[in-house]
Amino acid sequence: MKTHFLLYSLLFLLLPAAAQIDTNRISTDSIQFNMQFSGTEAMVSAEGMEEQDISPLLLASRDVYAQFAGFQFSFLRYRARGLSSNYNSVSINGLCMNSIDSRLAGFANWSGLSDVIRFPESAIGIAFQRSYYSASASNLSFDTHAALFKKGTRYSYTVGNRSFSQRATASFFSGLTKNNWAFVLALSLRNGNGVYVPGTSLKAAGMYASAEKIISARHSLSFTALLSPQVQERASASTAEVYALTKTPYYNSNWGYQVGEVRSAAQSKQSQPLFFLTDIFTTRSNARIQSTVFYKVGKQSYSGLNWSDAANPDPDYYRYLPSNYYLQHNQAAGDALTADWQSNSSVTQINWDAMIQQNQANLFSVNSTGYNTSETRSRYVLEDRCENVQQISLQSNYAKRINRHFLYSSIRLDYLSTHYYKTINDLLGGSFWLDINQFAAQLGTDERLQQNNIDAPNRKVRQGERFGYDYFLLNKAAEFFWGDDYHGRKFDVFINAVCKLQTTQRIGLIANGRFPTSSKGSSASINFVPLKLKAGIDYKINGRQTLSVRSEIGTQAPDTRQVFISATSRNDIIPNPALEQILMHEINYQLHYSFLRARIGAYANWQRNLMQMRSYWHDTYNTTANMVVQGLSQRQVGLEFGLETTVFISHVIQLAGGIGNYVYSRNATIRAWNDNTAEEIQAPSITYIKGLHTAASPQSALGLSYRYNAKRYWYASCQLNYVAGRYVAINPDKRSEQVVARYSSQDTDLLTTLMQQEKLKNAFYINAMAGKSYRFKKKYNVNLSLSINNLLNSKKIIASAYEQLRFDVNEQARFPNKYLYAQGFNMMFQAAINF
Amino acid sequence: MRKYFYCLSVVCLLACKKNYQLPEEVVLAQGPATSISQLKITCQKNTVHQFSTGDSSLVLTIVMDESSGNTYKTVYAIDEQGQGMQLRLLNSGGLYTGDKIRMNLNRMYLACINNQLYFDSVDISKSVLKLSSGNVVSPLSITMADLQQHTDVRDLENLQNRLVRISDVEFVSAAKGKQLANAVTKTSAEYDIGLCAGSTISVKTSGFARFASAKIPAGHGDITGILNQYNSAYTLLLRSETEMNLNAASCAPPDTASLTFYLYKDFDDQSISSSNWQTLSKQGSTTFSVSNFAQASYYARIYNKNGSSFEQADAWLISPAIDLQIANQPVLNFKTANSSTSASLTCLLCSNYGDADETWSSLPFTIQKNSFTYCPSGDVDLSAYKGKTIRIAFRYQAPSGSGSIWNLDEILVKEK
């Protein structure tokens, strides 16, 4: 116990704070592999990008292509088969963890717990699962039952210069005790402070506790609790002009100095513990019944600056850039600003001191009445956009083997409540924030129009208080899953099907002045009944070769957070929210010899009726617009392959790659509403996107790896990677019928520029790894590993890019594309001891 | 137990919020006091003077801020003697009506150009200290006769930049009933107000003013605002439409003949629904939208083709309420074009919109079949509805399996 205490003390001394989203993880089972999610993965998603953009590809997969996709190509956001992250499923104890609203898996909920969150089962592509319907691109199944872990203790310590600089973990496994109990306790801490990108930081802890009671040979009961609180300060994407001015690819506009201290405005916090109570019972007829009660409760928040009656504090706001003046042919002003950008940190970064001083000076009387010499109204505040989540899920799964058949089915019920609101994180020197919507000022002279809460007009909001918007989104779902897999001598066959009833509703807690009758109270319920079916057949040509064909067809609910035109302000639902349609096919040929493992596959996927809802400033209409793109169709076709050969026992060579074509297969429909008035400012019109590439993933990648396994328990490896076919994520609005018509009648050259989708440069990078294991006193196992990414230190590789939604129809260059750069040379060294 | 303690420690560690030190508050140097009167006396015509002789202070009270939208980056203030000053700000925001401020004039610019007196490029974070807020300033009561004298800005009796209430005035007949400015196109407008017979002053309103769409009252009374001046001409800037206290009987009968229109919609703002126009699809998804395809300007367009098929449609485009209270002989005018009349377009009128027994009656108009050349509707007589509030609507009806394009533009209700 003393030893444990001392080690804990050391751990805490070493780590004043810790963390990140799960961007680096070394599996104890496969320590030679190293996930290469770059620093950019930890960066904040900006306009149009998903919050949780973490590739979930498979750590422990035996599939060579999956290993490269997960550890090598993911450096540049490669995703198998070009499918977005909500086509990857994750389960814990047989319960699918993908959220029922967004279909995204919350990796941050268990980040840092890699010692205990293992991956005993993984699949890529269309595959069957026996307790739930898995997603189309990939699936990970975790098992957290304590009895699975052998007795032992493990400590590890990692240093690096990636998203975190230090990580320490400690795990304790009781094994099965005499009383048939098993316990696991694991802790981890991670921290990093401006490790690669200035102004970013990570603090995270991970806690895992699990207890399992083996009641009898046929019955066990287990309880698991997971908690990964974390605080992260994120980076921003910027334009090429800004990177050129600052002469660094790691410019981050989210931070600035406050009395000489670095402070970030973009901080995300998360603390959402997960609890699982699982009962496994095997009947006398050998049917297995697994029932799980799952509860998730907690909060996540994203901070950001808000301002009223003041200048935009974002340092790289387009009006503060030299290009704004050059476009107006004001060379002198542009040159002066260029000089400032190259020398003055109060210009290039957030000027906290100036904002605070403006707040401190702003004595204010509401409606200009009431003599006041002390209370100041904040013109700038740091606000937290909060999401309080509460989820209860019940699932019961029945599985039985009958001869060569496995038959199984599950019933699942979900209740998900998400409470959205804003609070004041910091008044920045002011006494209060006035709870009005400044953008509603133009709507008219009625004072109520500006009120965010008409029942509390002109409310002075103090530190920590709620303001702005306050509403719930409720999601309820009932799901029935059924499947059968047959394993014959020549053929393996499976079929999985799922039927779901899902309903979504918004409940507004306050009435705002813009929508006094539709902002408070319950919206209509939106119901979806998606159905999906997938099946596959594997033909075993012989014991070493297999040919498989698999298909999936069905419908799925859209992201239910996006079915409201403006959920922050009103209950109105977009017209005709429709189910998404999917159709997927794949064919694979596999070889499995002692000296050669290989797979080559082809796939073709179609998704139709996809939807995107976005809000942004629309320059044509001079208002914030709520834009929905409906009828999006995507197609992904391609080939993928991976092979591994072992030469003279110690030399392992791997080659893997994917060649794909991921495009929007049809034009879509776009329409938009004024955020403040519900006026439809853009009637349904065509957006000409057919043939443009989707940006969920690079289209193609090729990797070659050489690994040397030495006799004395050490290894070294090197990987050469080449990624191609990378495109900027498009803005559908700028290709709308109205914009195209405008240019087509005036300037065909401008139209050509408008319709083009920027292709990013192909990228080549080298990674390397090495490791060494020791064993001493016949008890202690020590593992040392070193991984290096981007050995050539190339800092010109763009990790991702997107077209800004804001668009000036008269001057296309005003809002150019934004980019995020991948990390240059970076490394991680880990020492671990098991006993 | 110690393990639990450490678990809790981790939670606490993450829950701790970092406290950042606040920068020191800006102290504004004071120097000797001055007044607007002194500045007026020393002001050189058509020059910009930069103060460079050290700190000096001027105490002002803001009488008009930017919150109404009628000014941008410009506020008006008076000093303790009641003299007025215009402050042109480097950045918008931060000064509000009722704020008492002390300005340090060192390195500031004082302009005296075109008989206008103002501080230019005022950076309130560097040159202004607020002393208090919520101070009440009453307007100076004047008459139109007071505006005829002391027009030189250097004259201490000059009323430039002051908050005034002008009594015994009304807008000229041509202005009555119009909107103060165009809130849709955001363009400014000027309308004269003055004595029943005699001198006038122009009321200038920005299209960005929150009250831009307020109608100009037809009555008589007083009006409060800021006196602006350019050379010898005064204009009045409104702070709020409620400061037009013009409810007494007018000294002139309404002159409806000079009204330009009661309703006008040309779709050139690229919005189908601006000015409270509504679209409605009673059947199918076909709806009116704005287009400029193959035409010189934007217009309303409707077509029931959905993909490769024609859908059955019943779509409406409904006008905002049209007030014909003071109308004499109102007429409706518009123009249409079509690819065919497989789908029909009818013009309807309703005088009890929103009532339980809401009824729409058809209005005849002229069309030309199968032509994308606009055909004027001709004057559709609305005199039967004068004194009422009406709405007009355009109804597009198409069968399934066939259809046609209709273009609609230049919808105008005016005096004949």
mmCIF file of N, CA, C and O in Angstrom, chain B residues 196-220:
data_model
loop_
_atom_site.group_PDB
_atom_site.id
_atom_site.type_symbol
_atom_site.label_atom_id
_atom_site.label_comp_id
_atom_site.label_asym_id
_atom_site.label_seq_id
_atom_site.Cartn_x
_atom_site.Cartn_y
_atom_site.Cartn_z
ATOM 1 N N CYS B 196 -46.925 76.147 -40.751
ATOM 2 C CA CYS B 196 -47.991 75.908 -41.721
ATOM 3 C C CYS B 196 -47.710 76.662 -43.012
ATOM 4 O O CYS B 196 -47.920 76.168 -44.108
ATOM 5 N N ALA B 197 -47.260 77.843 -42.863
ATOM 6 C CA ALA B 197 -46.858 78.606 -44.041
ATOM 7 C C ALA B 197 -45.594 79.335 -43.636
ATOM 8 O O ALA B 197 -45.633 80.198 -42.758
ATOM 9 N N GLY B 198 -44.498 78.973 -44.215
ATOM 10 C CA GLY B 198 -43.265 79.642 -43.825
ATOM 11 C C GLY B 198 -42.078 78.723 -43.931
ATOM 12 O O GLY B 198 -42.068 77.787 -44.738
ATOM 13 N N SER B 199 -41.080 78.995 -43.122
ATOM 14 C CA SER B 199 -39.809 78.294 -43.248
ATOM 15 C C SER B 199 -39.927 76.834 -42.811
ATOM 16 O O SER B 199 -40.800 76.466 -42.027
ATOM 17 N N THR B 200 -39.045 76.017 -43.339
ATOM 18 C CA THR B 200 -39.017 74.591 -43.022
ATOM 19 C C THR B 200 -37.588 74.164 -42.689
ATOM 20 O O THR B 200 -36.626 74.858 -43.010
ATOM 21 N N ILE B 201 -37.516 73.015 -42.075
ATOM 22 C CA ILE B 201 -36.220 72.383 -41.830
ATOM 23 C C ILE B 201 -36.356 70.929 -42.252
ATOM 24 O O ILE B 201 -37.437 70.327 -42.137
ATOM 25 N N SER B 202 -35.275 70.361 -42.736
ATOM 26 C CA SER B 202 -35.327 68.991 -43.222
ATOM 27 C C SER B 202 -35.087 68.000 -42.084
ATOM 28 O O SER B 202 -34.169 68.194 -41.278
ATOM 29 N N VAL B 203 -35.926 66.961 -42.029
ATOM 30 C CA VAL B 203 -35.702 65.870 -41.073
ATOM 31 C C VAL B 203 -35.042 64.734 -41.842
ATOM 32 O O VAL B 203 -35.638 64.170 -42.769
ATOM 33 N N LYS B 204 -33.817 64.433 -41.477
ATOM 34 C CA LYS B 204 -33.070 63.427 -42.228
ATOM 35 C C LYS B 204 -33.010 62.135 -41.416
ATOM 36 O O LYS B 204 -32.632 62.147 -40.243
ATOM 37 N N THR B 205 -33.382 61.044 -42.043
ATOM 38 C CA THR B 205 -33.423 59.768 -41.325
ATOM 39 C C THR B 205 -32.664 58.699 -42.112
ATOM 40 O O THR B 205 -32.846 58.567 -43.331
ATOM 41 N N SER B 206 -31.859 57.947 -41.400
ATOM 42 C CA SER B 206 -31.096 56.863 -42.028
ATOM 43 C C SER B 206 -31.994 55.646 -42.259
ATOM 44 O O SER B 206 -32.888 55.361 -41.452
ATOM 45 N N GLY B 207 -31.720 54.928 -43.329
ATOM 46 C CA GLY B 207 -32.438 53.665 -43.573
ATOM 47 C C GLY B 207 -32.114 52.604 -42.535
ATOM 48 O O GLY B 207 -32.828 51.615 -42.404
ATOM 49 N N PHE B 208 -31.045 52.815 -41.784
ATOM 50 C CA PHE B 208 -30.673 51.861 -40.725
ATOM 51 C C PHE B 208 -31.324 52.190 -39.386
ATOM 52 O O PHE B 208 -31.135 51.468 -38.418
ATOM 53 N N ALA B 209 -32.047 53.316 -39.332
ATOM 54 C CA ALA B 209 -32.702 53.681 -38.069
ATOM 55 C C ALA B 209 -33.764 52.646 -37.730
ATOM 56 O O ALA B 209 -34.453 52.132 -38.612
ATOM 57 N N ARG B 210 -33.870 52.333 -36.458
ATOM 58 C CA ARG B 210 -34.872 51.341 -36.040
ATOM 59 C C ARG B 210 -36.278 51.806 -36.378
ATOM 60 O O ARG B 210 -37.175 51.000 -36.559
ATOM 61 N N PHE B 211 -36.462 53.128 -36.464
ATOM 62 C CA PHE B 211 -37.791 53.663 -36.746
ATOM 63 C C PHE B 211 -37.932 54.107 -38.202
ATOM 64 O O PHE B 211 -38.793 54.901 -38.533
ATOM 65 N N ALA B 212 -37.043 53.620 -39.071
ATOM 66 C CA ALA B 212 -37.064 54.066 -40.468
ATOM 67 C C ALA B 212 -38.421 53.824 -41.129
ATOM 68 O O ALA B 212 -38.860 54.599 -41.982
ATOM 69 N N SER B 213 -39.079 52.761 -40.755
ATOM 70 C CA SER B 213 -40.343 52.444 -41.422
ATOM 71 C C SER B 213 -41.542 53.144 -40.786
ATOM 72 O O SER B 213 -42.673 52.968 -41.221
ATOM 73 N N ALA B 214 -41.283 53.933 -39.739
ATOM 74 C CA ALA B 214 -42.401 54.651 -39.100
ATOM 75 C C ALA B 214 -42.984 55.663 -40.074
ATOM 76 O O ALA B 214 -42.259 56.299 -40.850
ATOM 77 N N LYS B 215 -44.301 55.787 -40.033
ATOM 78 C CA LYS B 215 -44.954 56.707 -40.967
ATOM 79 C C LYS B 215 -44.896 58.138 -40.449
ATOM 80 O O LYS B 215 -44.966 58.381 -39.245
ATOM 81 N N ILE B 216 -44.772 59.029 -41.361
ATOM 82 C CA ILE B 216 -44.701 60.443 -40.997
ATOM 83 C C ILE B 216 -46.099 60.910 -40.611
ATOM 84 O O ILE B 216 -47.048 60.770 -41.389
ATOM 85 N N PRO B 217 -46.248 61.438 -39.396
ATOM 86 C CA PRO B 217 -47.585 61.854 -38.949
ATOM 87 C C PRO B 217 -48.118 63.017 -39.790
ATOM 88 O O PRO B 217 -47.351 63.850 -40.298
ATOM 89 N N ALA B 218 -49.423 63.071 -39.878
ATOM 90 C CA ALA B 218 -50.040 64.123 -40.685
ATOM 91 C C ALA B 218 -50.393 65.342 -39.843
ATOM 92 O O ALA B 218 -50.781 66.380 -40.383
ATOM 93 N N GLY B 219 -50.248 65.227 -38.513
ATOM 94 C CA GLY B 219 -50.740 66.286 -37.648
ATOM 95 C C GLY B 219 -49.743 67.398 -37.365
ATOM 96 O O GLY B 219 -48.664 67.473 -37.953
ATOM 97 N N HIS B 220 -50.118 68.220 -36.426
ATOM 98 C CA HIS B 220 -49.384 69.426 -36.071
ATOM 99 C C HIS B 220 -48.895 69.291 -34.625
ATOM 100 O O HIS B 220 -49.513 68.624 -33.826
#
